[in-house]
CSV table of N, CA, C and O in Angstrom, one decimal:
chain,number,residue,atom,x,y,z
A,1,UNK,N,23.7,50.4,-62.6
A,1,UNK,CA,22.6,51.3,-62.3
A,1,UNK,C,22.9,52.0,-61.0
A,1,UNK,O,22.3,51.5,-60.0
A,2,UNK,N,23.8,53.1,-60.7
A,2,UNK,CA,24.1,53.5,-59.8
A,2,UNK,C,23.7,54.9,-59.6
A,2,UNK,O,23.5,55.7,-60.5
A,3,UNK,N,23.5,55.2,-58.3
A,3,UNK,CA,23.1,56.7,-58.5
A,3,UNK,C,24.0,57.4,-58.6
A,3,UNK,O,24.3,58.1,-57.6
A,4,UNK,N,24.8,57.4,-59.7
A,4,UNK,CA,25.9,58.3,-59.7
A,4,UNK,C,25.6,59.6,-60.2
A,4,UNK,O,24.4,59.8,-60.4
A,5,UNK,N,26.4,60.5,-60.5
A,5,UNK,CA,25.6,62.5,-60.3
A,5,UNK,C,26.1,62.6,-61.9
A,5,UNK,O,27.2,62.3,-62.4
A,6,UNK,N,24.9,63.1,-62.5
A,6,UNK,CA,25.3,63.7,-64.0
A,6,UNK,C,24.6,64.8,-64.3
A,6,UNK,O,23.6,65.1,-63.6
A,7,UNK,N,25.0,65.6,-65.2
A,7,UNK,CA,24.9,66.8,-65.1
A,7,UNK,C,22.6,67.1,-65.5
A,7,UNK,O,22.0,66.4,-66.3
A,8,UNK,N,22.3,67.6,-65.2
A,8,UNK,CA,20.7,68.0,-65.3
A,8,UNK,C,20.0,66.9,-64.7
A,8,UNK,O,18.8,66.9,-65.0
A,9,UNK,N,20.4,65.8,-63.8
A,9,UNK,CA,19.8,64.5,-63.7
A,9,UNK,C,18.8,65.3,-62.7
A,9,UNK,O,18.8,66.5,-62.4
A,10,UNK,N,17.6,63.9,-62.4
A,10,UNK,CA,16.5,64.2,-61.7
A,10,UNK,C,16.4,63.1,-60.7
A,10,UNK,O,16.2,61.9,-60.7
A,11,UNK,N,16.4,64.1,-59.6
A,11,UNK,CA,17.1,63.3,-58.4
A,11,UNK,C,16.1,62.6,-57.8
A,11,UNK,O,16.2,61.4,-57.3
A,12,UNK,N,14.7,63.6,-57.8
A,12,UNK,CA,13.3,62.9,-57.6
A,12,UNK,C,13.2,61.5,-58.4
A,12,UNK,O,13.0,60.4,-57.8
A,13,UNK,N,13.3,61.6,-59.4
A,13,UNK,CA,12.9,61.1,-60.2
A,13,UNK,C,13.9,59.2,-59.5
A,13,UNK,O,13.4,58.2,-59.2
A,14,UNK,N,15.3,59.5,-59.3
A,14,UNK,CA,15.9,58.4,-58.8
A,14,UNK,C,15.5,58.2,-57.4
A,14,UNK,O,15.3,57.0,-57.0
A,15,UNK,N,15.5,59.1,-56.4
A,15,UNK,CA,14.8,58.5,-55.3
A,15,UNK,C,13.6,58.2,-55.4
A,15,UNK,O,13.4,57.5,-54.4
A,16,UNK,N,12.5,58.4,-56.1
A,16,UNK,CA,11.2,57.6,-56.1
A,16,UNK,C,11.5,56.2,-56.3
A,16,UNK,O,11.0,55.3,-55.7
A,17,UNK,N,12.4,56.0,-57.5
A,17,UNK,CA,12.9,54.3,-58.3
A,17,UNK,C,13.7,53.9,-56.8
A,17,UNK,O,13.8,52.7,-56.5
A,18,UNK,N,14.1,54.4,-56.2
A,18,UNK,CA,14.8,53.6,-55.5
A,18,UNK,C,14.2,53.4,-54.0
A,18,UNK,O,14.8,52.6,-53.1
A,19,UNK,N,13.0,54.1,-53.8
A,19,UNK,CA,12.1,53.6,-52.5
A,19,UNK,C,11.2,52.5,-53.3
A,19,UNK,O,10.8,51.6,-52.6
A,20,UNK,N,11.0,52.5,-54.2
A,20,UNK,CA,9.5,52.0,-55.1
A,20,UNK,C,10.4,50.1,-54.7
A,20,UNK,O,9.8,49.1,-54.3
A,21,UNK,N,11.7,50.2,-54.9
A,21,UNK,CA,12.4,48.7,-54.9
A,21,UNK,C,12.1,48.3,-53.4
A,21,UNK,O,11.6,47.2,-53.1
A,22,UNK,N,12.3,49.0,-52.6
A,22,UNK,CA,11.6,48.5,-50.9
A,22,UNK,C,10.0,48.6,-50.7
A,22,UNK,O,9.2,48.3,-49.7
A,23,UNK,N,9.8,49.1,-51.9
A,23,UNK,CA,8.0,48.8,-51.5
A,23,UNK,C,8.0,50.0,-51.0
A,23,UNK,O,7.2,49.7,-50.0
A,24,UNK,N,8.2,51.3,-50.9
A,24,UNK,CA,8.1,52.4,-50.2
A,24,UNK,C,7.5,53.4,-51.3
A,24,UNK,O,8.3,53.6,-52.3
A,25,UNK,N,6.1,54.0,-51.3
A,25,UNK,CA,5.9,55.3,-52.2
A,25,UNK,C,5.7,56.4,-51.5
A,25,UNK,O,4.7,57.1,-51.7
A,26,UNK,N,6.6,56.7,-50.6
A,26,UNK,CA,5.9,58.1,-49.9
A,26,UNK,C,5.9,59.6,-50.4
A,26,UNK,O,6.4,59.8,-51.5
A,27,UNK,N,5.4,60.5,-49.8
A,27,UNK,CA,5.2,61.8,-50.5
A,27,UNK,C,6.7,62.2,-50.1
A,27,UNK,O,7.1,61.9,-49.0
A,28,UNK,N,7.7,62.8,-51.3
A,28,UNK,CA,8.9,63.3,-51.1
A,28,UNK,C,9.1,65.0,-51.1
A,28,UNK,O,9.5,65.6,-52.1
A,29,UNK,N,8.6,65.6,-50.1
A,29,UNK,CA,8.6,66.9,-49.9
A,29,UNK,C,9.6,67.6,-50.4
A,29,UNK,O,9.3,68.5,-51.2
A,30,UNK,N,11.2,67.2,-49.9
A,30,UNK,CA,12.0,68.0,-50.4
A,30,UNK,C,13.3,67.1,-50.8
A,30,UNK,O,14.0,66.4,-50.1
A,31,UNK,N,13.5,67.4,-52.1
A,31,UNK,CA,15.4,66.5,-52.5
A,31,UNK,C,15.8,67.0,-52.9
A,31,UNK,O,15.2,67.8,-53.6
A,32,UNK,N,17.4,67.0,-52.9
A,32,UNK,CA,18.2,67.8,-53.4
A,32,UNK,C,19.7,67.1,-52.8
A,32,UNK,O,19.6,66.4,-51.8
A,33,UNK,N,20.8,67.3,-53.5
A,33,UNK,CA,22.2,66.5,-53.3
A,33,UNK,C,22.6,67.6,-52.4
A,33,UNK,O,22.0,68.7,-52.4
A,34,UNK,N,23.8,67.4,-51.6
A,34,UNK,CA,24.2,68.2,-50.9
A,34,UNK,C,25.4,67.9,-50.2
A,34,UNK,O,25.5,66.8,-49.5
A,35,UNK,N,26.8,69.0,-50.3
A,35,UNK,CA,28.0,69.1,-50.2
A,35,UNK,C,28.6,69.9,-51.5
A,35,UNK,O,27.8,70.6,-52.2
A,36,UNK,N,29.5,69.9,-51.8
A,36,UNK,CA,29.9,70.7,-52.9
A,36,UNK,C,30.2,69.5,-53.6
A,36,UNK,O,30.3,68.3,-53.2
A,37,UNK,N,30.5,70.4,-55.3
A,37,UNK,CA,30.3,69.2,-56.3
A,37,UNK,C,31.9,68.7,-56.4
A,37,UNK,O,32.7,69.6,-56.4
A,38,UNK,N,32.2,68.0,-56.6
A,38,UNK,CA,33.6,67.3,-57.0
A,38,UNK,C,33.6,66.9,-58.1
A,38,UNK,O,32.4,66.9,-58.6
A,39,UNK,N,34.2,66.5,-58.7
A,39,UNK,CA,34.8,65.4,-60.1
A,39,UNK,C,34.6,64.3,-60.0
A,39,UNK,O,33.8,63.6,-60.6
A,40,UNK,N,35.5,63.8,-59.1
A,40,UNK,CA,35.7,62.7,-58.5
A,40,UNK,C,34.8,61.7,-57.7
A,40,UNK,O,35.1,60.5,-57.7
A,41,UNK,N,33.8,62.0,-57.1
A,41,UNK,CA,32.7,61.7,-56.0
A,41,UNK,C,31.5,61.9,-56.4
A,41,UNK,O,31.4,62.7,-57.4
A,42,UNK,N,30.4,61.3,-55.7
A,42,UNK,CA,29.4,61.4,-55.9
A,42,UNK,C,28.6,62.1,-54.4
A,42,UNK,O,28.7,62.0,-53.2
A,43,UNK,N,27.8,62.8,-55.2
A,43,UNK,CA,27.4,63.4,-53.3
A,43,UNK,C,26.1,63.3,-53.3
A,43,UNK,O,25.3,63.3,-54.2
A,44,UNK,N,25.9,62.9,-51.3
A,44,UNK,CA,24.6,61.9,-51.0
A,44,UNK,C,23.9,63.0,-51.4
A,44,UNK,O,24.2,64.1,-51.8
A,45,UNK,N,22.4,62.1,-51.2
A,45,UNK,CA,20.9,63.7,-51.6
A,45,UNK,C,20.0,63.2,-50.1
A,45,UNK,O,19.6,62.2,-49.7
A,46,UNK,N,20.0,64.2,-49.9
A,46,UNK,CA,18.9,64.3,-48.9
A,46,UNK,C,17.4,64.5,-48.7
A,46,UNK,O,17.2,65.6,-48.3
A,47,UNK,N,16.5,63.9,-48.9
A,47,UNK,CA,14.9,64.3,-49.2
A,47,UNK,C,14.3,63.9,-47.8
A,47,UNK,O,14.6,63.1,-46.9
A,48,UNK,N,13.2,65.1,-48.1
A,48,UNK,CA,12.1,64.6,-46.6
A,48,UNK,C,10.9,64.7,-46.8
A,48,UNK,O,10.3,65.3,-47.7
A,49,UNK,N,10.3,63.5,-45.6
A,49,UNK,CA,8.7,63.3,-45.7
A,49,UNK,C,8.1,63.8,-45.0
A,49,UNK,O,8.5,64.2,-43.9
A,50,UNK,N,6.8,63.9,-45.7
A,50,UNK,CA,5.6,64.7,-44.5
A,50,UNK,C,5.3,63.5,-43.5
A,50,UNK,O,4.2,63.4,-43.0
A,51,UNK,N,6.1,63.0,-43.2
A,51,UNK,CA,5.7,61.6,-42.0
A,51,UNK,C,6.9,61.2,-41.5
A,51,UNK,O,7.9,60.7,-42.0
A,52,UNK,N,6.6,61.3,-40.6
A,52,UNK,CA,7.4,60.2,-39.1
A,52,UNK,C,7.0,58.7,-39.5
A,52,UNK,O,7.8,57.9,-39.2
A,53,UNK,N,6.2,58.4,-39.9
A,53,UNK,CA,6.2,57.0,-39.4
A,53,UNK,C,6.8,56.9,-40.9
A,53,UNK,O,8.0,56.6,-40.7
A,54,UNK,N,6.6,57.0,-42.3
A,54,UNK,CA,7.3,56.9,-43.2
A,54,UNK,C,8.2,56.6,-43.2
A,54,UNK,O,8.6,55.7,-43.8
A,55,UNK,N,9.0,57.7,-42.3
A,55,UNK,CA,10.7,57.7,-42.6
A,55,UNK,C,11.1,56.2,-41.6
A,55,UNK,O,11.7,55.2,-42.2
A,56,UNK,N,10.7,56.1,-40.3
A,56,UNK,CA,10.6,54.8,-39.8
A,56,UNK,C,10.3,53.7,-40.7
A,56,UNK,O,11.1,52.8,-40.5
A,57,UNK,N,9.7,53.5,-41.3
A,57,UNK,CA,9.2,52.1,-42.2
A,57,UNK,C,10.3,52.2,-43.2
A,57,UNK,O,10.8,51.1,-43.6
A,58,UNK,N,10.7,53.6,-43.8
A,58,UNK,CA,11.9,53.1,-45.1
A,58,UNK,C,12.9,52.8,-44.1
A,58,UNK,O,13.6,51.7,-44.2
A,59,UNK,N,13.2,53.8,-42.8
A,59,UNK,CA,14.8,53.3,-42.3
A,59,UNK,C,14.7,51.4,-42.2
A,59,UNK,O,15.6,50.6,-42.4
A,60,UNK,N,13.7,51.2,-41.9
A,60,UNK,CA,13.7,49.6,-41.3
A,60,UNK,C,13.5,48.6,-42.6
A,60,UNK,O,13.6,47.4,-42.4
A,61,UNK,N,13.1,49.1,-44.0
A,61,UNK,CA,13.3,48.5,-45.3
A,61,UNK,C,14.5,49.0,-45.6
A,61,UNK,O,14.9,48.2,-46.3
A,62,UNK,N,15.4,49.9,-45.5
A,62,UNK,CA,16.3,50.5,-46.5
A,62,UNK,C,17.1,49.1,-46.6
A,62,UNK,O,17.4,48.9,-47.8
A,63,UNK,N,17.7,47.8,-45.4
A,63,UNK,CA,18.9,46.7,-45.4
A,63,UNK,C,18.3,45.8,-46.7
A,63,UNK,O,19.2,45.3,-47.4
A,64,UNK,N,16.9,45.7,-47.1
A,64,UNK,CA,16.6,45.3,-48.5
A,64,UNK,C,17.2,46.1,-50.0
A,64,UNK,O,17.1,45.6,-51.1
A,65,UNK,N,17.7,47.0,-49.6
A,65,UNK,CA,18.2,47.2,-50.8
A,65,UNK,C,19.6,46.4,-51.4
A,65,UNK,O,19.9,46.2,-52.6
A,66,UNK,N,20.4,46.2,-50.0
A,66,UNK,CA,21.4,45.2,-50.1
A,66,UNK,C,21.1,43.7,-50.8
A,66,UNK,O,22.1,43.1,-50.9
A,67,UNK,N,20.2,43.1,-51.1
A,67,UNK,CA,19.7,42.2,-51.6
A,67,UNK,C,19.6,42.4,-53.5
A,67,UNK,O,19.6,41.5,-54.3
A,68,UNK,N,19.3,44.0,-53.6
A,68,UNK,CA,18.7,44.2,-54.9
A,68,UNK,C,20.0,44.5,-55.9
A,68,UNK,O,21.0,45.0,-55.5
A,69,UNK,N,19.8,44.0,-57.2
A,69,UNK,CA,21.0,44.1,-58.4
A,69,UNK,C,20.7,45.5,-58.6
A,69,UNK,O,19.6,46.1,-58.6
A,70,UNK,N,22.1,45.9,-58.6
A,70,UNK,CA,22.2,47.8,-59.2
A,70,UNK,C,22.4,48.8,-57.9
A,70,UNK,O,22.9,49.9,-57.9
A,71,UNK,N,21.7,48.0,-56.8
A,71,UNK,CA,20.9,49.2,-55.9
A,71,UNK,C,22.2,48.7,-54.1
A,71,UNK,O,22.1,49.0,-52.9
A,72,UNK,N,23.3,47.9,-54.7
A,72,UNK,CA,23.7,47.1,-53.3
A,72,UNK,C,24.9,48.7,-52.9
A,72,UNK,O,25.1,49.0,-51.7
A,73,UNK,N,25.3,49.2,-53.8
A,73,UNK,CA,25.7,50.5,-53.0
A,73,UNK,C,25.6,51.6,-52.5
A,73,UNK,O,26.5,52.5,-52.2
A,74,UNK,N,24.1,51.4,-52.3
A,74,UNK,CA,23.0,52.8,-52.2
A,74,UNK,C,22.4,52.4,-50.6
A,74,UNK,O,21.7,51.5,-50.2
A,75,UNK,N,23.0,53.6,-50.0
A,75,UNK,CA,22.7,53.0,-48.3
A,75,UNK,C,21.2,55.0,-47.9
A,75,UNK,O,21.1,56.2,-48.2
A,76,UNK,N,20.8,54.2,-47.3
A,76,UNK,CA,19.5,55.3,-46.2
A,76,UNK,C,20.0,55.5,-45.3
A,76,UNK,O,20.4,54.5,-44.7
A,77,UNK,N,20.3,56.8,-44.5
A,77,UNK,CA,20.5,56.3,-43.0
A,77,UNK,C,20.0,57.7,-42.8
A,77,UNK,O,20.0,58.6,-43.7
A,78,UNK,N,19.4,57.8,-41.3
A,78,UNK,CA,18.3,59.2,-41.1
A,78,UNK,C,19.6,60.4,-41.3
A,78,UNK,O,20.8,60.2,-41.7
A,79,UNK,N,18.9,61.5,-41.0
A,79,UNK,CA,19.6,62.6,-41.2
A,79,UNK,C,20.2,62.9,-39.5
A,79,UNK,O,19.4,62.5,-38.7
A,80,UNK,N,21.3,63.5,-39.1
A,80,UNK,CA,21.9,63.2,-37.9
A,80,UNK,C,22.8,64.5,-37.6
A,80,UNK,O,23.8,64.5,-38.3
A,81,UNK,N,22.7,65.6,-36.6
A,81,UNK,CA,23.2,67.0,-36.4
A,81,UNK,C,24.6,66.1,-36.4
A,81,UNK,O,24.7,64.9,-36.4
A,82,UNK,N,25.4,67.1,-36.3
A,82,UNK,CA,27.1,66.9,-35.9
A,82,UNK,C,27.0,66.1,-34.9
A,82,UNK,O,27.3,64.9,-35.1
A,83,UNK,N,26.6,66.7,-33.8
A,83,UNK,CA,26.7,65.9,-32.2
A,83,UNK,C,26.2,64.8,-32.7
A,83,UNK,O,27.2,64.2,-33.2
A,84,UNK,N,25.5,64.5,-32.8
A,84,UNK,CA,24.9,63.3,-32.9
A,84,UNK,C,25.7,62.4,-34.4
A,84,UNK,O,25.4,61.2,-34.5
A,85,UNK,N,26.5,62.9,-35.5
A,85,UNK,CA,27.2,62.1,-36.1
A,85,UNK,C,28.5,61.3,-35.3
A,85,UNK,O,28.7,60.1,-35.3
A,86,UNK,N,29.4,62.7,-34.6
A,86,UNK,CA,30.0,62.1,-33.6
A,86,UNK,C,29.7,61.0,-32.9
A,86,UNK,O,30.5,60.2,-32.9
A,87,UNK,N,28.7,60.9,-32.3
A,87,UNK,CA,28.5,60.2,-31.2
A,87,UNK,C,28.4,58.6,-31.5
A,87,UNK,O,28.7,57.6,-30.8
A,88,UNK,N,27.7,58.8,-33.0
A,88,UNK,CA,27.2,57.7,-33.6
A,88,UNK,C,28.7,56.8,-34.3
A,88,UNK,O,28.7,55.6,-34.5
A,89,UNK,N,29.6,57.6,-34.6
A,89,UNK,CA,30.8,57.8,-34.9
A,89,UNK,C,32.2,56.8,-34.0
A,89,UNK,O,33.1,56.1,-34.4
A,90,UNK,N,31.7,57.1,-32.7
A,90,UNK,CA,32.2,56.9,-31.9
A,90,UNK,C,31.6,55.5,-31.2
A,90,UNK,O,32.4,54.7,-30.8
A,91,UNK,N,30.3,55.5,-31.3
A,91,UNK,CA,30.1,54.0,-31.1
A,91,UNK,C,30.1,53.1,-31.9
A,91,UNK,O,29.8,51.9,-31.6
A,92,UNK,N,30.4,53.5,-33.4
A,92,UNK,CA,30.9,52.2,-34.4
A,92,UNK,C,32.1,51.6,-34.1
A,92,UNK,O,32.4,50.4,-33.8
A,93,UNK,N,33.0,52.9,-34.2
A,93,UNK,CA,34.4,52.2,-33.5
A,93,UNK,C,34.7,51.8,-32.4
A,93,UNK,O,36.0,51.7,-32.3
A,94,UNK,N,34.0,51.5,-31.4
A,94,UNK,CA,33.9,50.6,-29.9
A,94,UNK,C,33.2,49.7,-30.4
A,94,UNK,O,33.0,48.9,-29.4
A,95,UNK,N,32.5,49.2,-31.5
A,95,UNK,CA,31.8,48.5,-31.6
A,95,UNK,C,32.8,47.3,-32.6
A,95,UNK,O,33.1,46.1,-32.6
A,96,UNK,N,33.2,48.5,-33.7
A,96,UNK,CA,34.4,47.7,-34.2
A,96,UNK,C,35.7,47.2,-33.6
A,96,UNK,O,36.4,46.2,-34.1
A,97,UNK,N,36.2,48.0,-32.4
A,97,UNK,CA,37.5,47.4,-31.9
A,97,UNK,C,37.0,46.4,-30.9
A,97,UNK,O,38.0,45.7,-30.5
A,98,UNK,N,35.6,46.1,-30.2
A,98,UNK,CA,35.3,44.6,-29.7
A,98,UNK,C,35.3,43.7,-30.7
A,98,UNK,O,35.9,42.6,-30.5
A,99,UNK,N,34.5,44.1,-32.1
A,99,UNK,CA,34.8,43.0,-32.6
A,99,UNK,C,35.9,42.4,-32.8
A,99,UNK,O,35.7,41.2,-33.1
A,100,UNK,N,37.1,42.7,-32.7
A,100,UNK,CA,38.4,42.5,-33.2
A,100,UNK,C,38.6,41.9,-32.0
A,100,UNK,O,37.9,40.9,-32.0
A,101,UNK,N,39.1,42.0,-30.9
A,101,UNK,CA,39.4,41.8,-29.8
A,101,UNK,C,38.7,40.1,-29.2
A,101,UNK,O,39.3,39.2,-28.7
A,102,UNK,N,37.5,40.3,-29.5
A,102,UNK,CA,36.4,38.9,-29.1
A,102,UNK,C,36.0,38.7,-29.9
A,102,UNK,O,34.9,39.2,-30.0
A,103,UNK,N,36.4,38.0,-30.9
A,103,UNK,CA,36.0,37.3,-32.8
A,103,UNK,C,35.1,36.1,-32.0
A,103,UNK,O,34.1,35.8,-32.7
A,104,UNK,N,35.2,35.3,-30.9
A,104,UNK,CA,34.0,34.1,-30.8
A,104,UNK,C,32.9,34.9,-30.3
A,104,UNK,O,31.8,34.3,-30.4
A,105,UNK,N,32.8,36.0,-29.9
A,105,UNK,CA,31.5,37.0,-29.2
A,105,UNK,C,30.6,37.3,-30.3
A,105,UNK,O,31.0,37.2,-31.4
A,106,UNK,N,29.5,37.7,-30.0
A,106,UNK,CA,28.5,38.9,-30.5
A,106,UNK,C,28.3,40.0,-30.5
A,106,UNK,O,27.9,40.6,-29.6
A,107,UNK,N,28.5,40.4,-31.5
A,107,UNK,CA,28.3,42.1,-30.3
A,107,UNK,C,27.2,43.1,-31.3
A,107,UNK,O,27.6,43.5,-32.3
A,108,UNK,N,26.2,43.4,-31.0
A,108,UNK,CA,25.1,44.3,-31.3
A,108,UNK,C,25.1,45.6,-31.2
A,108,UNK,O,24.1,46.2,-31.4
Protein backbone atom coordinates (compact mmCIF):
# COMPACT_ATOMS: atom_id res chain seq x y z
CA UNK A 1 0.00 0.00 0.00
CA UNK A 2 2.35 2.56 -1.13
CA UNK A 3 1.72 5.92 -2.42
CA UNK A 4 3.15 5.27 -5.47
CA UNK A 5 1.96 7.64 -8.77
CA UNK A 6 -0.45 6.02 -11.31
CA UNK A 7 -1.89 7.43 -13.95
CA UNK A 8 -5.60 9.48 -13.04
CA UNK A 9 -4.94 8.65 -9.16
CA UNK A 10 -6.46 10.90 -6.55
CA UNK A 11 -4.05 12.35 -4.52
CA UNK A 12 -6.66 13.93 -2.09
CA UNK A 13 -8.19 11.10 -1.80
CA UNK A 14 -4.59 9.30 -0.50
CA UNK A 15 -3.56 12.09 1.60
CA UNK A 16 -6.74 12.23 3.52
CA UNK A 17 -6.19 7.96 4.17
CA UNK A 18 -2.92 8.74 5.20
CA UNK A 19 -3.50 11.72 7.85
CA UNK A 20 -6.79 9.81 9.01
CA UNK A 21 -3.88 6.74 10.20
CA UNK A 22 -2.22 9.64 12.66
CA UNK A 23 -5.59 10.65 13.84
CA UNK A 24 -5.31 13.92 11.69
CA UNK A 25 -8.62 15.15 9.61
CA UNK A 26 -7.79 18.54 8.60
CA UNK A 27 -9.20 20.81 5.87
CA UNK A 28 -6.68 20.11 2.79
CA UNK A 29 -6.82 23.31 0.84
CA UNK A 30 -4.46 22.53 -1.79
CA UNK A 31 -2.64 18.99 -3.23
CA UNK A 32 -0.98 18.32 -5.99
CA UNK A 33 2.52 16.16 -6.80
CA UNK A 34 5.25 18.16 -7.78
CA UNK A 35 8.58 17.96 -9.83
CA UNK A 36 8.45 16.50 -13.23
CA UNK A 37 7.14 13.11 -13.90
CA UNK A 38 9.65 10.27 -14.43
CA UNK A 39 9.17 6.54 -15.05
CA UNK A 40 11.26 5.50 -12.65
CA UNK A 41 10.33 7.61 -9.32
CA UNK A 42 7.68 8.56 -7.54
CA UNK A 43 7.19 12.38 -6.84
CA UNK A 44 6.36 13.87 -3.36
CA UNK A 45 2.79 15.93 -3.26
CA UNK A 46 2.55 18.76 -1.50
CA UNK A 47 -0.86 19.95 0.20
CA UNK A 48 -1.76 22.94 2.54
CA UNK A 49 -3.87 23.83 5.51
CA UNK A 50 -5.91 26.61 6.46
CA UNK A 51 -4.05 26.21 9.93
CA UNK A 52 -0.86 26.69 11.62
CA UNK A 53 -1.58 24.82 14.36
CA UNK A 54 -2.66 21.79 12.15
CA UNK A 55 0.33 21.55 10.27
CA UNK A 56 2.11 21.56 13.84
CA UNK A 57 0.05 18.74 15.34
CA UNK A 58 0.52 16.49 11.93
CA UNK A 59 4.43 17.50 11.86
CA UNK A 60 4.60 16.18 15.55
CA UNK A 61 2.22 12.86 14.60
CA UNK A 62 3.75 12.29 11.16
CA UNK A 63 7.09 9.67 13.34
CA UNK A 64 3.59 7.45 13.90
CA UNK A 65 3.38 6.57 10.65
CA UNK A 66 6.69 4.66 10.99
CA UNK A 67 4.88 2.27 13.31
CA UNK A 68 2.01 1.70 10.66
CA UNK A 69 1.87 -1.48 7.95
CA UNK A 70 1.89 -0.03 4.26
CA UNK A 71 2.47 3.53 5.47
CA UNK A 72 6.55 2.99 6.96
CA UNK A 73 7.81 4.73 3.65
CA UNK A 74 5.71 7.64 3.64
CA UNK A 75 7.64 10.53 5.47
CA UNK A 76 5.79 14.53 6.29
CA UNK A 77 8.27 16.97 6.62
CA UNK A 78 7.15 20.93 6.37
CA UNK A 79 7.61 22.69 3.24
CA UNK A 80 11.27 24.52 3.33
CA UNK A 81 12.64 27.56 0.64
CA UNK A 82 16.12 26.53 -0.83
CA UNK A 83 17.98 28.52 1.88
CA UNK A 84 16.52 26.90 4.29
CA UNK A 85 16.77 23.20 2.63
CA UNK A 86 20.39 23.90 2.49
CA UNK A 87 20.87 24.82 5.77
CA UNK A 88 18.78 22.01 7.11
CA UNK A 89 21.03 19.94 4.74
CA UNK A 90 23.91 20.92 6.22
CA UNK A 91 23.06 20.28 9.74
CA UNK A 92 22.18 16.60 9.10
CA UNK A 93 25.56 15.97 7.92
CA UNK A 94 27.30 17.53 11.10
CA UNK A 95 25.01 15.72 12.81
CA UNK A 96 25.81 12.51 10.90
CA UNK A 97 29.64 12.89 10.81
CA UNK A 98 29.49 13.29 14.99
CA UNK A 99 27.65 10.48 15.03
CA UNK A 100 30.39 8.52 13.46
CA UNK A 101 33.21 10.04 15.11
CA UNK A 102 31.52 9.62 18.98
CA UNK A 103 29.34 6.22 18.62
CA UNK A 104 29.30 6.08 22.85
CA UNK A 105 27.71 9.99 22.69
CA UNK A 106 24.24 11.32 21.98
CA UNK A 107 23.73 13.69 19.75
CA UNK A 108 20.29 15.52 19.11
Amino acid sequence: KRAGEKEEEQILGKVEEILAEIDEKPVIENCARVGAKKEDSVRPVRFSLNSSSHVQQILRNARKLRDKDGYRSIYISPDRSLEERRAYKKLVEELKLKRSKELDKVHV
